[in-house]
């Protein structure tokens, strides 16, 4: 969509927000309006509850909603991963049944892909689904399941034909998480949070109506999910109102489990104290991707330190490259951009970790592991910004792993984009049940 059309789109959204945003609605009521108007998942096709927008126009939409002081779309995998996979591979009936609850935040999805023995080699998964009448019975174990403890639905990959080569015997299902055959055990990370879980499936059931795509053709659907995951990570989140905005929004979780749907939507939006910057100061202020680090370096009195200054310039360059990469991603058909964007984001988070710690100095050794501690630590030098820096520093290793490790992204670019030879001893043609197993 060109610049003029983007302007028209944003004007349309602003008028819609004027008419529809009401802080006294519940989160669920607000998301019903936002989702059914196509503003929650604007990248989905127009006939699939979206508006067919490019990624950069979708980022402009979320920034406009935040700048208006309204609560943004439900975060997470329902909109970013499950919905595009279902709209690409599902039937019309499945789209009309499964997409509205996802884009209106009524249900929340998790991703049941990785297993203890199948991460990088995802096609080696062993969770088994066997059909009996119209119902599939699922047995196996998943791990690293982010948000599984809040999910109503899971994007499940299961083996449905162990006699076919490993990529050809997998099926993609949308499975109900809240059933007796599914046990979810949270795993605590070094950040203090429990973001992901182990999930045990013991004779769990999923109706054939919720099979997305053909039986044994789940690898194609899985690739759609993974492609959206990688390009989303490379584009750096959903976009916000930016550092000059008058509002901050707290995250509200979708789905029945998290319990946010009945809360007042306006309580998730916080008005910042109006800045009393002079006109001259406002004009001098350059908003950079490294702005939060610049502000913190000033606060900690290290803005003149040459190492910190060099790190800030580097963060500015990496952040700008990320933005330009997102723009390039808009032009469809550039192979490997999503993979390269994800690798670049890995560099950005590691660099920002090191820069944040250099700015904080000894304060960086203290981390808050729970909400009570976070409140106390925010009173120390660096304030709540420092609390975020230590959390990001401990979490920085995650992004180069999830959604496919950096090494795996490089393999994909090497083999599929640059045409380099595959690794020797490729076993992809052997039937899954004849593959050599560890120990
Ligand atoms: C924070 C976090 C959240 C996650 N959330 C989810 C989720 O919600 N749902 C989900 O399904 N999964 C999730 N994952 C799992 C993630 O996708 C896997 O961890 C990832 O694919 C790597 O698999 P693995 O952990 O089994 O490591 P392994 O595959 O065992 O890899 C170990 C090491 O070997 C390297 N390696 C492996 N194969 C190759 C190769 N062929 N060439 C070169 N190097 C190789 C890897 O790069 C890595 O360094 C999450 C992971 C993290 C860290």
PDB file of C-alpha atoms in Angstrom, residues 104-322:
ATOM      1  CA  UNK A 104     -11.287 -11.016  19.142  1.00  0.00           C
ATOM      2  CA  UNK A 105      -9.079 -12.514  21.866  1.00  0.00           C
ATOM      3  CA  UNK A 106     -11.778 -14.922  23.069  1.00  0.00           C
ATOM      4  CA  UNK A 107      -9.308 -17.776  22.761  1.00  0.00           C
ATOM      5  CA  UNK A 108      -5.571 -17.862  23.073  1.00  0.00           C
ATOM      6  CA  UNK A 109      -3.281 -20.321  21.258  1.00  0.00           C
ATOM      7  CA  UNK A 110       0.028 -21.922  22.151  1.00  0.00           C
ATOM      8  CA  UNK A 111       2.420 -23.723  19.832  1.00  0.00           C
ATOM      9  CA  UNK A 112       2.799 -27.475  20.441  1.00  0.00           C
ATOM     10  CA  UNK A 113       5.676 -28.108  18.038  1.00  0.00           C
ATOM     11  CA  UNK A 114       8.977 -28.826  19.903  1.00  0.00           C
ATOM     12  CA  UNK A 115       9.579 -32.045  21.814  1.00  0.00           C
ATOM     13  CA  UNK A 116      12.411 -33.220  24.071  1.00  0.00           C
ATOM     14  CA  UNK A 117      13.970 -35.012  21.068  1.00  0.00           C
ATOM     15  CA  UNK A 118      12.767 -32.723  18.274  1.00  0.00           C
ATOM     16  CA  UNK A 119      13.667 -29.033  18.212  1.00  0.00           C
ATOM     17  CA  UNK A 120      15.934 -28.044  15.341  1.00  0.00           C
ATOM     18  CA  UNK A 121      15.040 -31.358  13.742  1.00  0.00           C
ATOM     19  CA  UNK A 122      11.321 -30.615  14.141  1.00  0.00           C
ATOM     20  CA  UNK A 123      10.337 -33.171  11.498  1.00  0.00           C
ATOM     21  CA  UNK A 124      11.703 -35.856  13.843  1.00  0.00           C
ATOM     22  CA  UNK A 125       8.766 -35.389  16.259  1.00  0.00           C
ATOM     23  CA  UNK A 126       7.277 -38.532  17.775  1.00  0.00           C
ATOM     24  CA  UNK A 127       3.949 -37.373  19.306  1.00  0.00           C
ATOM     25  CA  UNK A 128       1.472 -39.720  17.690  1.00  0.00           C
ATOM     26  CA  UNK A 129      -2.116 -39.085  16.549  1.00  0.00           C
ATOM     27  CA  UNK A 130      -4.267 -42.095  15.631  1.00  0.00           C
ATOM     28  CA  UNK A 131      -7.751 -41.744  14.122  1.00  0.00           C
ATOM     29  CA  UNK A 132     -10.745 -43.595  15.499  1.00  0.00           C
ATOM     30  CA  UNK A 133     -13.934 -42.625  13.662  1.00  0.00           C
ATOM     31  CA  UNK A 134     -13.990 -38.814  13.503  1.00  0.00           C
ATOM     32  CA  UNK A 135     -11.681 -38.338  16.495  1.00  0.00           C
ATOM     33  CA  UNK A 136      -7.888 -38.384  16.688  1.00  0.00           C
ATOM     34  CA  UNK A 137      -6.264 -39.718  19.885  1.00  0.00           C
ATOM     35  CA  UNK A 138      -2.967 -38.026  20.707  1.00  0.00           C
ATOM     36  CA  UNK A 139      -0.122 -39.347  22.860  1.00  0.00           C
ATOM     37  CA  UNK A 140       3.297 -37.793  23.427  1.00  0.00           C
ATOM     38  CA  UNK A 141       5.171 -34.912  25.064  1.00  0.00           C
ATOM     39  CA  UNK A 142       5.865 -31.349  24.010  1.00  0.00           C
ATOM     40  CA  UNK A 143       8.282 -28.920  25.654  1.00  0.00           C
ATOM     41  CA  UNK A 144       9.174 -25.192  25.599  1.00  0.00           C
ATOM     42  CA  UNK A 145       5.463 -24.445  25.077  1.00  0.00           C
ATOM     43  CA  UNK A 146       5.327 -20.656  25.572  1.00  0.00           C
ATOM     44  CA  UNK A 147       2.114 -19.427  27.181  1.00  0.00           C
ATOM     45  CA  UNK A 148       0.763 -22.986  27.405  1.00  0.00           C
ATOM     46  CA  UNK A 149      -0.542 -22.313  30.924  1.00  0.00           C
ATOM     47  CA  UNK A 150      -2.830 -19.538  29.551  1.00  0.00           C
ATOM     48  CA  UNK A 151      -3.876 -21.240  26.312  1.00  0.00           C
ATOM     49  CA  UNK A 152      -7.327 -22.461  25.318  1.00  0.00           C
ATOM     50  CA  UNK A 153      -6.099 -23.960  22.045  1.00  0.00           C
ATOM     51  CA  UNK A 154      -2.856 -25.484  20.801  1.00  0.00           C
ATOM     52  CA  UNK A 155      -1.290 -25.592  17.327  1.00  0.00           C
ATOM     53  CA  UNK A 156      -0.397 -29.261  17.429  1.00  0.00           C
ATOM     54  CA  UNK A 157       1.988 -31.130  15.136  1.00  0.00           C
ATOM     55  CA  UNK A 158       1.599 -34.896  15.450  1.00  0.00           C
ATOM     56  CA  UNK A 159       2.838 -37.912  13.528  1.00  0.00           C
ATOM     57  CA  UNK A 160       0.020 -39.557  11.639  1.00  0.00           C
ATOM     58  CA  UNK A 161       2.044 -41.901   9.405  1.00  0.00           C
ATOM     59  CA  UNK A 162       5.279 -43.342  10.853  1.00  0.00           C
ATOM     60  CA  UNK A 163       5.871 -45.357   7.705  1.00  0.00           C
ATOM     61  CA  UNK A 164       6.292 -42.312   5.459  1.00  0.00           C
ATOM     62  CA  UNK A 165       9.521 -40.242   5.261  1.00  0.00           C
ATOM     63  CA  UNK A 166       9.654 -37.921   8.267  1.00  0.00           C
ATOM     64  CA  UNK A 167       8.352 -34.751   6.563  1.00  0.00           C
ATOM     65  CA  UNK A 168       5.467 -36.596   4.912  1.00  0.00           C
ATOM     66  CA  UNK A 169       3.762 -38.211   7.902  1.00  0.00           C
ATOM     67  CA  UNK A 170       2.897 -35.151  10.043  1.00  0.00           C
ATOM     68  CA  UNK A 171      -0.492 -33.423  10.468  1.00  0.00           C
ATOM     69  CA  UNK A 172      -1.361 -29.949  11.892  1.00  0.00           C
ATOM     70  CA  UNK A 173      -4.325 -29.751  14.326  1.00  0.00           C
ATOM     71  CA  UNK A 174      -6.026 -27.028  16.374  1.00  0.00           C
ATOM     72  CA  UNK A 175      -6.491 -28.883  19.674  1.00  0.00           C
ATOM     73  CA  UNK A 176      -8.513 -27.861  22.776  1.00  0.00           C
ATOM     74  CA  UNK A 177      -6.037 -27.467  25.662  1.00  0.00           C
ATOM     75  CA  UNK A 178      -8.640 -27.592  28.442  1.00  0.00           C
ATOM     76  CA  UNK A 179      -9.329 -31.335  28.444  1.00  0.00           C
ATOM     77  CA  UNK A 180      -8.436 -34.218  30.782  1.00  0.00           C
ATOM     78  CA  UNK A 181      -5.835 -35.720  28.405  1.00  0.00           C
ATOM     79  CA  UNK A 182      -3.596 -32.621  28.547  1.00  0.00           C
ATOM     80  CA  UNK A 183      -1.356 -31.783  31.496  1.00  0.00           C
ATOM     81  CA  UNK A 184       0.623 -28.533  31.508  1.00  0.00           C
ATOM     82  CA  UNK A 185       3.645 -28.081  33.795  1.00  0.00           C
ATOM     83  CA  UNK A 186       5.252 -24.599  33.867  1.00  0.00           C
ATOM     84  CA  UNK A 187       9.089 -24.410  33.761  1.00  0.00           C
ATOM     85  CA  UNK A 188      10.742 -21.562  35.664  1.00  0.00           C
ATOM     86  CA  UNK A 189      13.502 -19.691  33.819  1.00  0.00           C
ATOM     87  CA  UNK A 190      16.503 -17.773  35.096  1.00  0.00           C
ATOM     88  CA  UNK A 191      14.565 -14.520  34.586  1.00  0.00           C
ATOM     89  CA  UNK A 192      12.238 -15.570  37.436  1.00  0.00           C
ATOM     90  CA  UNK A 193       9.284 -15.980  35.048  1.00  0.00           C
ATOM     91  CA  UNK A 194       7.715 -19.209  33.852  1.00  0.00           C
ATOM     92  CA  UNK A 195       7.155 -18.329  30.227  1.00  0.00           C
ATOM     93  CA  UNK A 196       7.155 -21.863  28.885  1.00  0.00           C
ATOM     94  CA  UNK A 197       5.903 -25.303  29.878  1.00  0.00           C
ATOM     95  CA  UNK A 198       6.133 -29.025  29.421  1.00  0.00           C
ATOM     96  CA  UNK A 199       2.901 -30.420  27.972  1.00  0.00           C
ATOM     97  CA  UNK A 200       1.952 -34.086  28.343  1.00  0.00           C
ATOM     98  CA  UNK A 201      -0.685 -35.517  25.986  1.00  0.00           C
ATOM     99  CA  UNK A 202      -2.171 -38.781  27.233  1.00  0.00           C
ATOM    100  CA  UNK A 203      -4.973 -39.953  24.999  1.00  0.00           C
ATOM    101  CA  UNK A 204      -5.918 -36.327  24.347  1.00  0.00           C
ATOM    102  CA  UNK A 205      -8.646 -35.908  21.744  1.00  0.00           C
ATOM    103  CA  UNK A 206      -9.037 -33.687  18.729  1.00  0.00           C
ATOM    104  CA  UNK A 207     -11.951 -33.880  16.297  1.00  0.00           C
ATOM    105  CA  UNK A 208     -11.142 -34.286  12.615  1.00  0.00           C
ATOM    106  CA  UNK A 209     -12.998 -30.975  12.021  1.00  0.00           C
ATOM    107  CA  UNK A 210      -9.994 -29.288  13.627  1.00  0.00           C
ATOM    108  CA  UNK A 211      -7.420 -30.874  11.317  1.00  0.00           C
ATOM    109  CA  UNK A 212      -5.940 -28.004   9.305  1.00  0.00           C
ATOM    110  CA  UNK A 213      -4.863 -29.102   5.822  1.00  0.00           C
ATOM    111  CA  UNK A 214      -4.668 -32.645   4.530  1.00  0.00           C
ATOM    112  CA  UNK A 215      -3.711 -35.651   6.634  1.00  0.00           C
ATOM    113  CA  UNK A 216       0.107 -36.098   6.472  1.00  0.00           C
ATOM    114  CA  UNK A 217       0.547 -32.665   4.840  1.00  0.00           C
ATOM    115  CA  UNK A 218       1.167 -30.831   8.129  1.00  0.00           C
ATOM    116  CA  UNK A 219       4.738 -29.943   7.205  1.00  0.00           C
ATOM    117  CA  UNK A 220       3.436 -27.393   4.688  1.00  0.00           C
ATOM    118  CA  UNK A 221       1.167 -25.846   7.352  1.00  0.00           C
ATOM    119  CA  UNK A 222       4.027 -25.943   9.912  1.00  0.00           C
ATOM    120  CA  UNK A 223       6.217 -24.007   7.497  1.00  0.00           C
ATOM    121  CA  UNK A 224       3.546 -21.329   7.191  1.00  0.00           C
ATOM    122  CA  UNK A 225       3.459 -21.037  11.002  1.00  0.00           C
ATOM    123  CA  UNK A 226       7.270 -20.889  11.235  1.00  0.00           C
ATOM    124  CA  UNK A 227       7.604 -18.370   8.411  1.00  0.00           C
ATOM    125  CA  UNK A 228       5.189 -16.028  10.226  1.00  0.00           C
ATOM    126  CA  UNK A 229       7.049 -16.601  13.512  1.00  0.00           C
ATOM    127  CA  UNK A 230      10.419 -15.679  11.985  1.00  0.00           C
ATOM    128  CA  UNK A 231       9.259 -12.651  10.044  1.00  0.00           C
ATOM    129  CA  UNK A 232       7.391 -11.408  13.156  1.00  0.00           C
ATOM    130  CA  UNK A 233      10.550 -11.698  15.253  1.00  0.00           C
ATOM    131  CA  UNK A 234      12.668  -9.955  12.621  1.00  0.00           C
ATOM    132  CA  UNK A 235      10.197  -7.078  12.528  1.00  0.00           C
ATOM    133  CA  UNK A 236      10.572  -6.449  16.257  1.00  0.00           C
ATOM    134  CA  UNK A 237       7.213  -7.039  17.841  1.00  0.00           C
ATOM    135  CA  UNK A 238       3.864  -5.472  17.198  1.00  0.00           C
ATOM    136  CA  UNK A 239       4.890  -1.817  17.286  1.00  0.00           C
ATOM    137  CA  UNK A 240       3.876   0.697  19.888  1.00  0.00           C
ATOM    138  CA  UNK A 241       3.112   4.344  20.123  1.00  0.00           C
ATOM    139  CA  UNK A 242       6.795   5.304  20.354  1.00  0.00           C
ATOM    140  CA  UNK A 243       8.709   7.199  23.031  1.00  0.00           C
ATOM    141  CA  UNK A 244       6.922  10.523  22.342  1.00  0.00           C
ATOM    142  CA  UNK A 245       3.450   9.076  22.913  1.00  0.00           C
ATOM    143  CA  UNK A 246       1.305  10.304  25.776  1.00  0.00           C
ATOM    144  CA  UNK A 247       0.231   6.721  26.613  1.00  0.00           C
ATOM    145  CA  UNK A 248       1.720   3.419  27.711  1.00  0.00           C
ATOM    146  CA  UNK A 249      -0.287   0.216  27.461  1.00  0.00           C
ATOM    147  CA  UNK A 250       0.039  -2.841  29.681  1.00  0.00           C
ATOM    148  CA  UNK A 251      -0.361  -6.202  28.040  1.00  0.00           C
ATOM    149  CA  UNK A 252      -3.808  -7.826  28.314  1.00  0.00           C
ATOM    150  CA  UNK A 253      -3.952 -11.554  27.687  1.00  0.00           C
ATOM    151  CA  UNK A 254      -6.530 -13.143  25.452  1.00  0.00           C
ATOM    152  CA  UNK A 255      -8.405 -16.343  26.224  1.00  0.00           C
ATOM    153  CA  UNK A 256     -10.595 -17.708  28.984  1.00  0.00           C
ATOM    154  CA  UNK A 257      -7.749 -18.885  31.236  1.00  0.00           C
ATOM    155  CA  UNK A 258      -5.821 -15.646  31.813  1.00  0.00           C
ATOM    156  CA  UNK A 259      -8.881 -13.812  33.194  1.00  0.00           C
ATOM    157  CA  UNK A 260      -8.323 -10.398  31.541  1.00  0.00           C
ATOM    158  CA  UNK A 261     -11.410 -10.443  29.293  1.00  0.00           C
ATOM    159  CA  UNK A 262     -13.799  -9.185  31.999  1.00  0.00           C
ATOM    160  CA  UNK A 263     -11.492  -6.395  33.207  1.00  0.00           C
ATOM    161  CA  UNK A 264     -11.998  -2.739  32.263  1.00  0.00           C
ATOM    162  CA  UNK A 265     -10.121  -2.011  29.015  1.00  0.00           C
ATOM    163  CA  UNK A 266      -9.143   1.513  30.104  1.00  0.00           C
ATOM    164  CA  UNK A 267      -7.252   0.109  33.102  1.00  0.00           C
ATOM    165  CA  UNK A 268      -4.633  -1.295  30.725  1.00  0.00           C
ATOM    166  CA  UNK A 269      -3.800   2.160  29.372  1.00  0.00           C
ATOM    167  CA  UNK A 270      -1.644   4.459  31.448  1.00  0.00           C
ATOM    168  CA  UNK A 271      -1.379   8.170  30.723  1.00  0.00           C
ATOM    169  CA  UNK A 272       2.193   9.374  30.991  1.00  0.00           C
ATOM    170  CA  UNK A 273       2.868  12.585  32.917  1.00  0.00           C
ATOM    171  CA  UNK A 274       2.823  15.411  30.357  1.00  0.00           C
ATOM    172  CA  UNK A 275       6.365  16.365  29.456  1.00  0.00           C
ATOM    173  CA  UNK A 276       7.256  19.996  30.061  1.00  0.00           C
ATOM    174  CA  UNK A 277       9.950  20.039  27.381  1.00  0.00           C
ATOM    175  CA  UNK A 278      10.572  23.406  25.782  1.00  0.00           C
ATOM    176  CA  UNK A 279       9.930  23.759  22.062  1.00  0.00           C
ATOM    177  CA  UNK A 280      13.697  24.070  21.519  1.00  0.00           C
ATOM    178  CA  UNK A 281      14.360  20.860  23.481  1.00  0.00           C
ATOM    179  CA  UNK A 282      11.613  19.010  21.623  1.00  0.00           C
ATOM    180  CA  UNK A 283      13.133  20.021  18.300  1.00  0.00           C
ATOM    181  CA  UNK A 284      16.597  18.897  19.412  1.00  0.00           C
ATOM    182  CA  UNK A 285      15.292  15.516  20.555  1.00  0.00           C
ATOM    183  CA  UNK A 286      16.185  12.865  17.975  1.00  0.00           C
ATOM    184  CA  UNK A 287      14.082   9.769  18.447  1.00  0.00           C
ATOM    185  CA  UNK A 288      16.425   6.869  17.866  1.00  0.00           C
ATOM    186  CA  UNK A 289      15.948   3.094  18.152  1.00  0.00           C
ATOM    187  CA  UNK A 290      18.521   3.486  20.966  1.00  0.00           C
ATOM    188  CA  UNK A 291      16.455   6.188  22.727  1.00  0.00           C
ATOM    189  CA  UNK A 292      15.786   4.243  25.925  1.00  0.00           C
ATOM    190  CA  UNK A 293      19.524   3.548  26.300  1.00  0.00           C
ATOM    191  CA  UNK A 294      20.344   7.223  25.651  1.00  0.00           C
ATOM    192  CA  UNK A 295      17.860   8.295  28.350  1.00  0.00           C
ATOM    193  CA  UNK A 296      19.219   5.750  30.821  1.00  0.00           C
ATOM    194  CA  UNK A 297      22.864   6.685  30.133  1.00  0.00           C
ATOM    195  CA  UNK A 298      21.941  10.301  30.924  1.00  0.00           C
ATOM    196  CA  UNK A 299      20.196   9.264  34.120  1.00  0.00           C
ATOM    197  CA  UNK A 300      23.136   7.098  35.237  1.00  0.00           C
ATOM    198  CA  UNK A 301      25.649   9.886  34.409  1.00  0.00           C
ATOM    199  CA  UNK A 302      27.613   7.842  31.839  1.00  0.00           C
ATOM    200  CA  UNK A 303      26.451   9.554  28.640  1.00  0.00           C
ATOM    201  CA  UNK A 304      29.997  10.913  28.050  1.00  0.00           C
ATOM    202  CA  UNK A 305      31.692   7.546  28.487  1.00  0.00           C
ATOM    203  CA  UNK A 306      33.314   6.655  25.114  1.00  0.00           C
ATOM    204  CA  UNK A 307      32.452   2.919  25.323  1.00  0.00           C
ATOM    205  CA  UNK A 308      28.812   3.714  26.124  1.00  0.00           C
ATOM    206  CA  UNK A 309      28.632   6.287  23.317  1.00  0.00           C
ATOM    207  CA  UNK A 310      30.052   3.796  20.825  1.00  0.00           C
ATOM    208  CA  UNK A 311      27.551   1.166  22.009  1.00  0.00           C
ATOM    209  CA  UNK A 312      24.668   3.604  21.586  1.00  0.00           C
ATOM    210  CA  UNK A 313      25.690   4.429  18.011  1.00  0.00           C
ATOM    211  CA  UNK A 314      25.948   0.712  17.275  1.00  0.00           C
ATOM    212  CA  UNK A 315      22.457   0.147  18.765  1.00  0.00           C
ATOM    213  CA  UNK A 316      21.142   2.994  16.596  1.00  0.00           C
ATOM    214  CA  UNK A 317      22.658   1.409  13.470  1.00  0.00           C
ATOM    215  CA  UNK A 318      21.337  -2.084  14.279  1.00  0.00           C
ATOM    216  CA  UNK A 319      17.870  -0.709  15.097  1.00  0.00           C
ATOM    217  CA  UNK A 320      17.787   1.243  11.832  1.00  0.00           C
ATOM    218  CA  UNK A 321      18.889  -1.818   9.856  1.00  0.00           C
ATOM    219  CA  UNK A 322      16.069  -3.786  11.476  1.00  0.00           C
TER     220      UNK A 322
END
